[in-house]
Coordinates of C-alpha atoms and ligand atoms in Angstrom, one line a residue:
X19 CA -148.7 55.9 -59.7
X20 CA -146.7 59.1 -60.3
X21 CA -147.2 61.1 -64.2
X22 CA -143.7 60.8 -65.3
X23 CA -142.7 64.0 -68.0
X24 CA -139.8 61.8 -69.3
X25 CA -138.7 64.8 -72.3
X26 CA -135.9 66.2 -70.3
X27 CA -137.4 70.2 -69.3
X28 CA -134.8 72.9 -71.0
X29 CA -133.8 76.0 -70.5
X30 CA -133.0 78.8 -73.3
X31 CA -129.2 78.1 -74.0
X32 CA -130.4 74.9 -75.4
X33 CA -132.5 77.0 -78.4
X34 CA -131.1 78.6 -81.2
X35 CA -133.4 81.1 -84.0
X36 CA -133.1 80.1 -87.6
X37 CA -132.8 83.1 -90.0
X38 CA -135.9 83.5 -92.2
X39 CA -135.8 85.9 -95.2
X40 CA -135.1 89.4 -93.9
X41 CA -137.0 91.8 -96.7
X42 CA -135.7 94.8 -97.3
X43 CA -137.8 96.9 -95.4
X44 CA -136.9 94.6 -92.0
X45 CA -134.6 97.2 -90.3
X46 CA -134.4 97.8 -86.8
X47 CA -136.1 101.2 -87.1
X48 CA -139.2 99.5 -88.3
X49 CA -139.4 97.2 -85.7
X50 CA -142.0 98.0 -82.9
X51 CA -141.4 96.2 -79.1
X52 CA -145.2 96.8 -78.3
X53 CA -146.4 94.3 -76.6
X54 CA -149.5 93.8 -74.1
X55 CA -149.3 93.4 -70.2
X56 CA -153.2 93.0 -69.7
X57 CA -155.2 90.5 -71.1
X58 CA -157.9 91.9 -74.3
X59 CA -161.1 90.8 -76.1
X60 CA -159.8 89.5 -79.5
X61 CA -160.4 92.7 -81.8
X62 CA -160.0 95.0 -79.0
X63 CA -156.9 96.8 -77.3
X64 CA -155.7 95.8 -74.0
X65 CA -155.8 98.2 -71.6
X66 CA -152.1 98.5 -71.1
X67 CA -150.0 97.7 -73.4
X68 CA -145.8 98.0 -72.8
X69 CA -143.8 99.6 -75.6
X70 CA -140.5 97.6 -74.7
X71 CA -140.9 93.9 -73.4
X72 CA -139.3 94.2 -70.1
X73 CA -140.2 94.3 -66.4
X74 CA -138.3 94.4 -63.4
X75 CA -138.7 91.7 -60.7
X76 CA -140.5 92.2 -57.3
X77 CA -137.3 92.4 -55.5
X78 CA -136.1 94.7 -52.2
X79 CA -132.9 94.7 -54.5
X80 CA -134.2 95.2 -57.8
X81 CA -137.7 97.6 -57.6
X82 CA -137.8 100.9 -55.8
X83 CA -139.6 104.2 -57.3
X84 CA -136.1 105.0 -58.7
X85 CA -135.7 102.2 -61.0
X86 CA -139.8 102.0 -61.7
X87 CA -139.2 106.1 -63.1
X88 CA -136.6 105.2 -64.6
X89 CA -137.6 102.1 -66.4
X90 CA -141.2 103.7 -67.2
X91 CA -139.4 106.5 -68.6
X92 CA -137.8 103.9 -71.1
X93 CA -141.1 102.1 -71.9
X94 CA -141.2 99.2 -69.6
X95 CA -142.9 98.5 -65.9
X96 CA -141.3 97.7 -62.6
X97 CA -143.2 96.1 -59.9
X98 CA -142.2 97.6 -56.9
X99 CA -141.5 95.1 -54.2
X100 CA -144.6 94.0 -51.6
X101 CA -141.8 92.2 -48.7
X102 CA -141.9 95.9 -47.0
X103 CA -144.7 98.1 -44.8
X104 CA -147.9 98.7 -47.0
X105 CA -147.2 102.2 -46.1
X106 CA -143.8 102.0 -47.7
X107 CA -145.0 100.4 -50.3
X108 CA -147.8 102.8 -51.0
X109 CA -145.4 106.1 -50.5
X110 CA -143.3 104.7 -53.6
X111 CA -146.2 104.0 -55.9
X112 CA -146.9 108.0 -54.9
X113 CA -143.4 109.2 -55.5
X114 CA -143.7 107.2 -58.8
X115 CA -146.9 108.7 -59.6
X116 CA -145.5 112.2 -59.2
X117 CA -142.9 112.1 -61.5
X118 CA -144.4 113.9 -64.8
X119 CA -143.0 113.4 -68.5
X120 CA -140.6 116.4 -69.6
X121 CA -138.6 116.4 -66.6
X122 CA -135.4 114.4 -67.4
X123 CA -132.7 113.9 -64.3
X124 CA -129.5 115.6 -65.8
X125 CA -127.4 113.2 -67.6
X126 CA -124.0 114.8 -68.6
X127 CA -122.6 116.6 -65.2
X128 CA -119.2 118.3 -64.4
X129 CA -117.8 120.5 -61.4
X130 CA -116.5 123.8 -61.9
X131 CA -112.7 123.3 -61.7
X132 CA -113.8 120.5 -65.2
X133 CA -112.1 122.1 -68.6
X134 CA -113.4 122.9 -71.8
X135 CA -111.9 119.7 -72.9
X136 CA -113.9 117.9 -70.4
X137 CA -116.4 119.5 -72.0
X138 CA -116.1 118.2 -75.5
X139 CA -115.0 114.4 -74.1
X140 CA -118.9 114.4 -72.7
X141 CA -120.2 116.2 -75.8
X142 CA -118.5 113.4 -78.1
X143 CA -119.9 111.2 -75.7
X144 CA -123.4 111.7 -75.4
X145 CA -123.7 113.8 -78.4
X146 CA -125.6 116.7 -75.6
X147 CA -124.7 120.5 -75.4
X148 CA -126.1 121.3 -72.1
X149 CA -124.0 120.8 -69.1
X150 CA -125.4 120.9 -65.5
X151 CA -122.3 122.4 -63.5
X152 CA -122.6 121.1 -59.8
X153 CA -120.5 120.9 -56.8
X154 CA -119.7 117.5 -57.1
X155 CA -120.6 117.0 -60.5
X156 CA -123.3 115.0 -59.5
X157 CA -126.8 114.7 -61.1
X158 CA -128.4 115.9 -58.0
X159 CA -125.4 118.1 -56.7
X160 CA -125.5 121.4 -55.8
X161 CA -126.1 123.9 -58.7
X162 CA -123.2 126.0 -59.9
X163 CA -124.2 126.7 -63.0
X164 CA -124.7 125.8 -66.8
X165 CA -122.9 125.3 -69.9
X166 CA -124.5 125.5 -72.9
X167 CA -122.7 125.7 -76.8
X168 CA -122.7 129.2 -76.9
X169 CA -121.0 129.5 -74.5
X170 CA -117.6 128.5 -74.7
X171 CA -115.5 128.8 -78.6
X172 CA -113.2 126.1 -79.4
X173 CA -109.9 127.3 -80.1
X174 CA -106.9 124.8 -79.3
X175 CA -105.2 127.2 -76.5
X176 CA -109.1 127.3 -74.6
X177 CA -109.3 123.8 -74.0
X178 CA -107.9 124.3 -70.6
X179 CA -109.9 126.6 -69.6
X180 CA -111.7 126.1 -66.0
X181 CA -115.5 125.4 -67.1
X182 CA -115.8 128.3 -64.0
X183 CA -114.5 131.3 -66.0
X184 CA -117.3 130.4 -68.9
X185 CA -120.3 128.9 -67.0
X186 CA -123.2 130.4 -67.1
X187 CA -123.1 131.2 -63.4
X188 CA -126.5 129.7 -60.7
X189 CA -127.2 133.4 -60.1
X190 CA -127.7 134.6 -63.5
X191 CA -129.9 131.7 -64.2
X192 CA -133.6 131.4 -64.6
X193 CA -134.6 128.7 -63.0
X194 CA -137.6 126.3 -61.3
X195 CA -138.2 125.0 -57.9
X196 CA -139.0 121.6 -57.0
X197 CA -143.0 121.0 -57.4
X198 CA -143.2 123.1 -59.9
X199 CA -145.8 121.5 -62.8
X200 CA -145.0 120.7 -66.5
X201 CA -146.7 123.8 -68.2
X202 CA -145.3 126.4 -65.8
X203 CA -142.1 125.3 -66.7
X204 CA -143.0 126.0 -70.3
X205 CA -144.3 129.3 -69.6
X206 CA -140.9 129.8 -67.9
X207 CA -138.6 128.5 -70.7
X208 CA -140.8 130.4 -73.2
X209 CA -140.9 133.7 -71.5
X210 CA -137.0 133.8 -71.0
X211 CA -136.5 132.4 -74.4
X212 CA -134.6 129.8 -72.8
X213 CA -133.2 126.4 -74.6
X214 CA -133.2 124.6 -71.0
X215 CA -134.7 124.9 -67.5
X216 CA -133.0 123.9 -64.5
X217 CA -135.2 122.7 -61.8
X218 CA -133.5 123.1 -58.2
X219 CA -135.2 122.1 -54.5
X220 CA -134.9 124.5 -51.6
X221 CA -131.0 123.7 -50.9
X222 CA -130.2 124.6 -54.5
X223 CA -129.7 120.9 -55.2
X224 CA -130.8 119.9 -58.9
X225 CA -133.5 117.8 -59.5
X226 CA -134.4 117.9 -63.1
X227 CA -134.0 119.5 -66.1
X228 CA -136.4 120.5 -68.7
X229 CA -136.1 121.3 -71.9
X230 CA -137.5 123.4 -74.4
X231 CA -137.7 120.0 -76.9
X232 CA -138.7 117.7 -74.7
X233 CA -142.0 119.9 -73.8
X234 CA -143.1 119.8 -77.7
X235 CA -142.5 115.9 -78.4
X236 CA -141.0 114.1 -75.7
X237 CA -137.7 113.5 -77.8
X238 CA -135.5 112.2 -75.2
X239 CA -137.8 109.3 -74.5
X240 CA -140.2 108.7 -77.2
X241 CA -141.0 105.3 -75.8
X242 CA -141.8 106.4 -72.1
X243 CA -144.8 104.6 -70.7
X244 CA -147.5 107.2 -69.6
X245 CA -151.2 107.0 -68.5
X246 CA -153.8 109.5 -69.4
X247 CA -152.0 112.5 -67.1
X248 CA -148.9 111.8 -68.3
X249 CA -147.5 110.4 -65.0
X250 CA -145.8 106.9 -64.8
X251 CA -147.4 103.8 -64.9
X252 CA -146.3 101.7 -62.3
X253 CA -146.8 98.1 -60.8
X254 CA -146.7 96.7 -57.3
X255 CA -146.1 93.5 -56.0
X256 CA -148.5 92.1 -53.3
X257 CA -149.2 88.5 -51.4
X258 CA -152.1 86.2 -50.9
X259 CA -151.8 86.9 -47.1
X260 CA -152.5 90.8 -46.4
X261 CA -153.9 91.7 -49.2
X262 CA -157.4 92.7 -47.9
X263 CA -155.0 95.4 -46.2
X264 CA -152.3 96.3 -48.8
X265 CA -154.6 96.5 -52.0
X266 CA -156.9 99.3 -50.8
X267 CA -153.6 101.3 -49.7
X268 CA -151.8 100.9 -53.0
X269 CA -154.8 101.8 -55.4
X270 CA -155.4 104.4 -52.6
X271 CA -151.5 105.8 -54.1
X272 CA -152.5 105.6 -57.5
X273 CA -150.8 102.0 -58.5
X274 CA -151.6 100.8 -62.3
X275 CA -150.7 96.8 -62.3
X276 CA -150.9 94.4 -59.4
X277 CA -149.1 91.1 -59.6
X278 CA -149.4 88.4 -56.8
X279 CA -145.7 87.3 -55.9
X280 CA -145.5 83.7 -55.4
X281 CA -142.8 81.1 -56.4
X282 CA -145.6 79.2 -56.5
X283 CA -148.6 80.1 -57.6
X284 CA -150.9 77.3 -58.5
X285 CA -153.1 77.5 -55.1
X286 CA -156.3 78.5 -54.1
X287 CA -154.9 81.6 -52.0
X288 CA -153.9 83.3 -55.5
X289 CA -157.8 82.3 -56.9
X290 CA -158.8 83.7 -53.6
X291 CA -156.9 87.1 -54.0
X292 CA -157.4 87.4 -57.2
X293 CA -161.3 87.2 -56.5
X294 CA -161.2 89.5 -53.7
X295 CA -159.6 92.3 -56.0
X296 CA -161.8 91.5 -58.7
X297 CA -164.6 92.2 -56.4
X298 CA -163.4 95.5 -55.0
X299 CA -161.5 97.2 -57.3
X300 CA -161.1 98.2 -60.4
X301 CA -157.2 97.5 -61.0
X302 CA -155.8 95.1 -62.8
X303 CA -154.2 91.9 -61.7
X304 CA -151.6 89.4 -62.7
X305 CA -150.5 86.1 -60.8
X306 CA -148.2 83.2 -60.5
X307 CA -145.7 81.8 -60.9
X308 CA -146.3 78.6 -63.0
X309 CA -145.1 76.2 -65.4
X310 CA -147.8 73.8 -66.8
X311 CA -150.7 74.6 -68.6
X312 CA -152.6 73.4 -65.5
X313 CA -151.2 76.2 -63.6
X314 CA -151.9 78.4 -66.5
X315 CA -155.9 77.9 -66.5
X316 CA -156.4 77.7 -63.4
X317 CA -155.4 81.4 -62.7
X318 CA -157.0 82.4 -66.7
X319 CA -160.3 81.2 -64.7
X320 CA -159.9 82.9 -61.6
X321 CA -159.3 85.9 -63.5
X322 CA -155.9 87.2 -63.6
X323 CA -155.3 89.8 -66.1
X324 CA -151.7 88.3 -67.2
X325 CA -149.5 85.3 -66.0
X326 CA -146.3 85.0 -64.8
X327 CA -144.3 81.7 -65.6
X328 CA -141.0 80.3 -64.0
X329 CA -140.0 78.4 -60.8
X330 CA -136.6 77.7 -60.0
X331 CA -135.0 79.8 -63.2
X332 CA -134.1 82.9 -61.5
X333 CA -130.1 83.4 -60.9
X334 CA -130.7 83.9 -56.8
X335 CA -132.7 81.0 -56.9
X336 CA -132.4 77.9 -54.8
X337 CA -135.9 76.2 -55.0
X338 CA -134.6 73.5 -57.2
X339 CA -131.8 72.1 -54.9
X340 CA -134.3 72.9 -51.7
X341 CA -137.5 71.7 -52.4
X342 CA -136.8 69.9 -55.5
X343 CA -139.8 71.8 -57.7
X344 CA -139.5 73.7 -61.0
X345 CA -138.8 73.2 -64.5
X346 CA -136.6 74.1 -67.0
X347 CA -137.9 78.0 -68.3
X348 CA -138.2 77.0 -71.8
X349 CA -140.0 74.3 -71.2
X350 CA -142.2 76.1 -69.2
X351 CA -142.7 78.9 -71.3
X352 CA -143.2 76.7 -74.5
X353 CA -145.8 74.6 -72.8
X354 CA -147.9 78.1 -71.0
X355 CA -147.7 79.4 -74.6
X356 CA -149.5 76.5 -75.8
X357 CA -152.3 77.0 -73.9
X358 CA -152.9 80.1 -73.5
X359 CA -152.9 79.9 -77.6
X360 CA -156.2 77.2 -77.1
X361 CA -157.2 79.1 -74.8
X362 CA -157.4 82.1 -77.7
X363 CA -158.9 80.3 -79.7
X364 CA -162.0 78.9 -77.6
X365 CA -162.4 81.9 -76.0
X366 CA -161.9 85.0 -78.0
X367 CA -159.5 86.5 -74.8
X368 CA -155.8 87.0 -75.1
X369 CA -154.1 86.3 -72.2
X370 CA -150.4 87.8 -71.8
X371 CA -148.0 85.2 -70.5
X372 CA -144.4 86.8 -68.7
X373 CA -141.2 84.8 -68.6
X374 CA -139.5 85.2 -64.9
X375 CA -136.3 84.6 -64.1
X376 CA -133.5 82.9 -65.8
X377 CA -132.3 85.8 -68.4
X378 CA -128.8 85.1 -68.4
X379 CA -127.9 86.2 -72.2
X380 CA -129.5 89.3 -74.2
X381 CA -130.7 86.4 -77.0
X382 CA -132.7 84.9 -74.2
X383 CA -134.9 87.4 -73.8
X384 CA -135.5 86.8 -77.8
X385 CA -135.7 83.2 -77.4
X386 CA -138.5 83.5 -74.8
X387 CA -140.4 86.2 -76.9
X388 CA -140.8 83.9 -79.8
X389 CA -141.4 81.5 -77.2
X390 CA -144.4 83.1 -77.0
X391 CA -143.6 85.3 -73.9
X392 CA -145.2 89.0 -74.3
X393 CA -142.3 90.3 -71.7
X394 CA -139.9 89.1 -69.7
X395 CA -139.1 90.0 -66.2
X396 CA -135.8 90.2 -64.5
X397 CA -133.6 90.7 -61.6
X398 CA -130.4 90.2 -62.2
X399 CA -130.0 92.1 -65.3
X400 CA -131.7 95.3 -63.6
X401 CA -130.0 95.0 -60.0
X402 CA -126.8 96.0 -62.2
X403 CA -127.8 99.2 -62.9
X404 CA -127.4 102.1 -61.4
X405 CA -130.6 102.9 -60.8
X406 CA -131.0 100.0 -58.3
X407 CA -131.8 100.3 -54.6
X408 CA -128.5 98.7 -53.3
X409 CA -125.2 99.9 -52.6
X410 CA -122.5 100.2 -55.1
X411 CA -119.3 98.7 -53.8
X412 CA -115.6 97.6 -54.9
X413 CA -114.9 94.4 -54.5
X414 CA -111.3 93.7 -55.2
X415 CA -110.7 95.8 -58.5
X416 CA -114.0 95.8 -59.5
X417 CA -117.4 97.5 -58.7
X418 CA -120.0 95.2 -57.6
X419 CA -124.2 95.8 -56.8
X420 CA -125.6 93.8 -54.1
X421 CA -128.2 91.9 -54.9
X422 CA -130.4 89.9 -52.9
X423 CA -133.0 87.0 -53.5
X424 CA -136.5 87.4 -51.9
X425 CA -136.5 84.3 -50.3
X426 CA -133.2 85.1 -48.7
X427 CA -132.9 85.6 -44.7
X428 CA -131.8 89.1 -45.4
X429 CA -135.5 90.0 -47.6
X430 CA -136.9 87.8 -45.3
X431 CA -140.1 87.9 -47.5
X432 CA -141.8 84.6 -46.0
X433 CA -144.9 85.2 -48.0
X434 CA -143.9 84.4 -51.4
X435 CA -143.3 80.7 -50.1
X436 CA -144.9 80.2 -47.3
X437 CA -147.9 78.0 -48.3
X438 CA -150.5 78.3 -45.1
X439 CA -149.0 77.3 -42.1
X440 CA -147.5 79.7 -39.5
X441 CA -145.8 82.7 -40.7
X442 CA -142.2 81.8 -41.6
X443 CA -139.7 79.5 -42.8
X444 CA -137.0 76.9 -41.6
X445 CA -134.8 77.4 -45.0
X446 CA -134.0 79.6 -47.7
X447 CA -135.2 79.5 -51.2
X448 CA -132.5 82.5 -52.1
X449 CA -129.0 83.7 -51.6
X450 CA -127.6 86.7 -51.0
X451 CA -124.7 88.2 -53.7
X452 CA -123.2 90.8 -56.0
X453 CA -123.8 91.5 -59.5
X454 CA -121.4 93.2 -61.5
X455 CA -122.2 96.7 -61.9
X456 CA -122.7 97.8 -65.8
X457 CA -123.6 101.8 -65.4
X458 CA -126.9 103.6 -66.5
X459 CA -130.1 101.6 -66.9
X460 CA -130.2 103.6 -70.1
X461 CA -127.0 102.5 -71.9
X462 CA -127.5 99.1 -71.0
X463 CA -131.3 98.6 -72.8
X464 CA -130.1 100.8 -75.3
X465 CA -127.9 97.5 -76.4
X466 CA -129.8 94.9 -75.3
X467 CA -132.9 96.0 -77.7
X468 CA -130.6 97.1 -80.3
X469 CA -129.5 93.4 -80.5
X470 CA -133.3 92.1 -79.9
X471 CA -134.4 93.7 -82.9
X472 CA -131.6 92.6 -85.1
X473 CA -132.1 89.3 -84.5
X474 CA -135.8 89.8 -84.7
X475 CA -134.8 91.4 -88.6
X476 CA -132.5 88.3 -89.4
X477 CA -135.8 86.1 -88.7
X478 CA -138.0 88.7 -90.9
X479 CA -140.2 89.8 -88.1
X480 CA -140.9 93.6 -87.3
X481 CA -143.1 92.9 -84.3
X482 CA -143.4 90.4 -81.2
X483 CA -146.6 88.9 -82.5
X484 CA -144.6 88.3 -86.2
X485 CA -141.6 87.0 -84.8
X486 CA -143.9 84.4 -82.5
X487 CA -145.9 83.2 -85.7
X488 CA -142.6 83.1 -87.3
X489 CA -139.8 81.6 -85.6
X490 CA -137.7 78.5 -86.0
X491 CA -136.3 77.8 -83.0
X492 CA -134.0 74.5 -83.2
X493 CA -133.0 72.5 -80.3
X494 CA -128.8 72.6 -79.9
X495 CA -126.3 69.7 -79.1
X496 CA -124.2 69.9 -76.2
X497 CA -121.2 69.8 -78.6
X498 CA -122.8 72.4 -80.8
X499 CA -122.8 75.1 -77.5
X500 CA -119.2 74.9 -77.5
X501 CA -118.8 76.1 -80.6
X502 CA -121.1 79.0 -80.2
X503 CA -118.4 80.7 -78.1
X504 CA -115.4 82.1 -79.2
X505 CA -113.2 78.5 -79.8
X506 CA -110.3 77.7 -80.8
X507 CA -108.4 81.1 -80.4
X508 CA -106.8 82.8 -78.0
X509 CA -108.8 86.0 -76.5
X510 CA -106.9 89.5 -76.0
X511 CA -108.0 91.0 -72.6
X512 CA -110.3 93.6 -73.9
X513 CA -112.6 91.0 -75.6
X514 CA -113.1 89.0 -72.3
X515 CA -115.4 91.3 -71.1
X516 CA -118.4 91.9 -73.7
X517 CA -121.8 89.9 -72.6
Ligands
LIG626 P1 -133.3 86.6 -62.4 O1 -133.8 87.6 -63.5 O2 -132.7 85.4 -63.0 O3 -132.4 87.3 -61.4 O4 -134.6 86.1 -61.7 C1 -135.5 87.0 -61.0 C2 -136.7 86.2 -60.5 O5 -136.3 85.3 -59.5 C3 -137.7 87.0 -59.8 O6 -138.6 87.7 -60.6 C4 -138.4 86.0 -58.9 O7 -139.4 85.3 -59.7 C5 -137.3 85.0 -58.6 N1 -136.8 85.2 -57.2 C6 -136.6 86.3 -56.5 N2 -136.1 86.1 -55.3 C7 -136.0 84.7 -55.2 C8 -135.5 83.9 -54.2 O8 -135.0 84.3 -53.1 N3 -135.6 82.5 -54.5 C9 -136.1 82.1 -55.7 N4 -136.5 82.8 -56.6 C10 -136.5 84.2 -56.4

């Protein structure tokens, strides 16, 4: 006879956190995101660790080099996506490799025919005082020139001054070319006594910029995630198919994290890949997906170095309705937690578990953390940005991303499903569709940790490993989600948009 689970499985909007005493020294600046990707010896560090809790999926539409700079940069891993050439996939863990902490991709950009009042709007803004000037006012437009404070005065008939009658014009500039490394761009800024170093490629277009205070303490992104040469540490997904192939050609580029992809991954062809790297290399590995404890040990044994939990959660998915496999992601993530806890505790060995999928709300990500989730990993909430590999498009009056499931026919990526038989599917397991854009990558985590560690300070935690020892999570009424909305009132336009 069939095990019957008869506890209904739940997902996160059906947790709420109950405030514990917030001391007075519980303030978001004193609470740290760290938190490990690889599994460690009790007493001992892991050899990576992540200093925000956040990666992005293994998706075509989600992780490129782009967005694995630019999420490294803010302290968190991408896993660039396997469903492509191993070539391909090697040449971005290169290009991610190359990028070097202290060059920054220009932020606040205007064209020459700009005003001084342009100016200040972006100065207000951003609260920079170094303007790239480009053609197009582009971050990687062609270089015109630079504005910096002292060189404009503020008086009320200037503001409409052209920003080209003040700029600090391309050919009076010092600047670098593309390739050039870290400390000769010092030497540069510090022989010219310069505050900022523009670095432009062969057609003049900019690439970076580096600063003078970003070389001494890397103040622009204290949390960026570096490995012993200061270039970005990056993950790549692979599958339990080509492996004996792809591996050697991605730790050949330089990668830092595997992670077999697999909706699911409770088979022998993830012990088997896992064994296989194990054998051969010295990298690190994760696997899954899974949702039960039995899932859970069976890859601990085989050796994975982290596990990924979630079938069925993620907002492309249709695995539920297809196959009729899954379970809800708290559920899944409670009961993972669980065991890998035991599993602390006989063993000595921490294992890293990482929620996938299903982040719909910013609180969710700090529901699954004191869950007992080390990071979370997500598609949706990344494809958004513009960082992402897909196009940016208007769709009626409003700016959409495309973004696209793996087990779509447009990724085509047979692999994460396909359990043995021949190469390829009859049916989907994803659909194709837009996300709402929302801007910089940046901006974005800027708010969703901001609200992370204020709920983490209202439950008197200052780390991850706190808040898991000591949150109260309650179980909510279908009657008592209503009235966690706005109820009862009548909404003004501008406050239907927030998250
Ligand atoms: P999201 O954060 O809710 O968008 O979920 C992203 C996660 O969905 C990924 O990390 C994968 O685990 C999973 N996923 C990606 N593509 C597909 C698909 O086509 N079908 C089912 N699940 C998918």
């Amino acid at each position: 006879m069939a095990t019957y689970y008869n506890e209904p499985s739940r997902t996160f909007s059906e947790y709420l956190l109950i405030p514990n005493l917030t001391t007075k020294d519980c303030t978001p600046a004193n609470v740290s995101l760290k938190t490990p990707l690889v599994k460690y010896k009790k007493g001992e560090k892991p050899a990576y660790s992540l200093n925000i809790p956040f990666s992005s999926a293994v998706m075509q539409s989600v992780s490129d080099d782009k967005m694995a700079a630019a999420l490294a940069r803010c302290g968190g891993i991408s896993f660039i996506f396997g469903s492509q050439p191993i070539e391909e996939q090697a040449n971005m863990i290169r290009k991610v490799k190359s990028y070097k902490a202290g060059f920054v991709v220009s932020r606040s950009n205007l064209t020459p025919d700009h005003t001084l009042q342009d100016i200040l709007n972006l100065k207000e803004k951003y609260a920079h005082s170094t303007f790239a000037i480009t053609h197009d006012g582009t971050a990687n437009g062609k270089l015109l020139g630079i504005v910096a404070s002292r060189d404009y005065r503020i008086s009320r008939d200037a503001r409409d001054k052209k920003i080209s009658t003040f700029m600090t014009p391309f050919d009076s500039l010092v600047y670098g070319k593309t390739g050039i490394t870290l400390s000769e761009a010092n030497d540069l800024i510090w022989e010219h006594k310069l505050n900022v170093l523009p670095i432009v490629n062969e057609d003049q277009c900019l690439d970076y910029l580096v600063f003078r205070k970003d070389y001494d303490a890397h103040k622009e992104y204290p949390l960026e995630l570096l490995d012993a040469n200061k270039s970005y540490i990056v993950g790549a997904g692979i599958n339990s198919k080509d492996y004996k192939e792809r591996v050697p050609a991605l730790v050949e580029a330089g990668v830092d994290v595997l992670v077999i992809d697999s909706s699911d991954g409770y088979t022998e062809w993830q012990r088997e890949t896992i064994e296989y790297v194990k054998a051969n290399f010295d990298v690190k590995i994760g696997a899954g997906n899974v949702v039960d404890r039995e899932g859970f040990l069976y890859l601990v044994e085989a050796g994975a170095d982290f596990v990924k939990v979630g079938i069925g959660g993620g907002s492309i998915c249709i695995t539920r309705e297809q196959k009729g496999i899954g379970r809800g992601q708290a559920s899944a993530v409670i009961e993972v937690a669980a065991a890998r806890e035991q599993y602390f505790n006989e063993t000595g060995i921490y294992v890293p578990i990482c929620s996938d999928g299903g982040i719909v709300h910013d609180y969710h990500i700090t529901l699954a953390l004191s869950m007992g989730a080390d990071f979370v990993m997500m598609g949706r909430y990344f494809a958004r940005f513009d960082e992402s590999p897909t196009r940016k498009l208007k769709v009626g009056n409003n700016f959409v991303k495309e973004f696209w499931g793996e087990g779509s026919n447009r990724a085509r990526n047979w692999e994460r499903y396909d359990t043995g038989g021949k190469s390829g599917l009859l049916f989907e397991e994803g659909v194709d569709s837009y996300v709402p854009y929302a801007g910089s990558l940046q901006e974005n985590l800027d708010k969703t940790i901001s609200k992370i560690k204020s709920t983490m300070c209202n439950c008197g935690s200052k780390s991850i490993e706190e808040m898991q020892r000591n949150a109260r999570i309650t179980l909510v009424s279908a009657t008592s989600l209503v009235e966690g909305g706005a109820h009862d009132v009548i909404l003004k336009e501008s406050s239907l948009s927030g998250e």
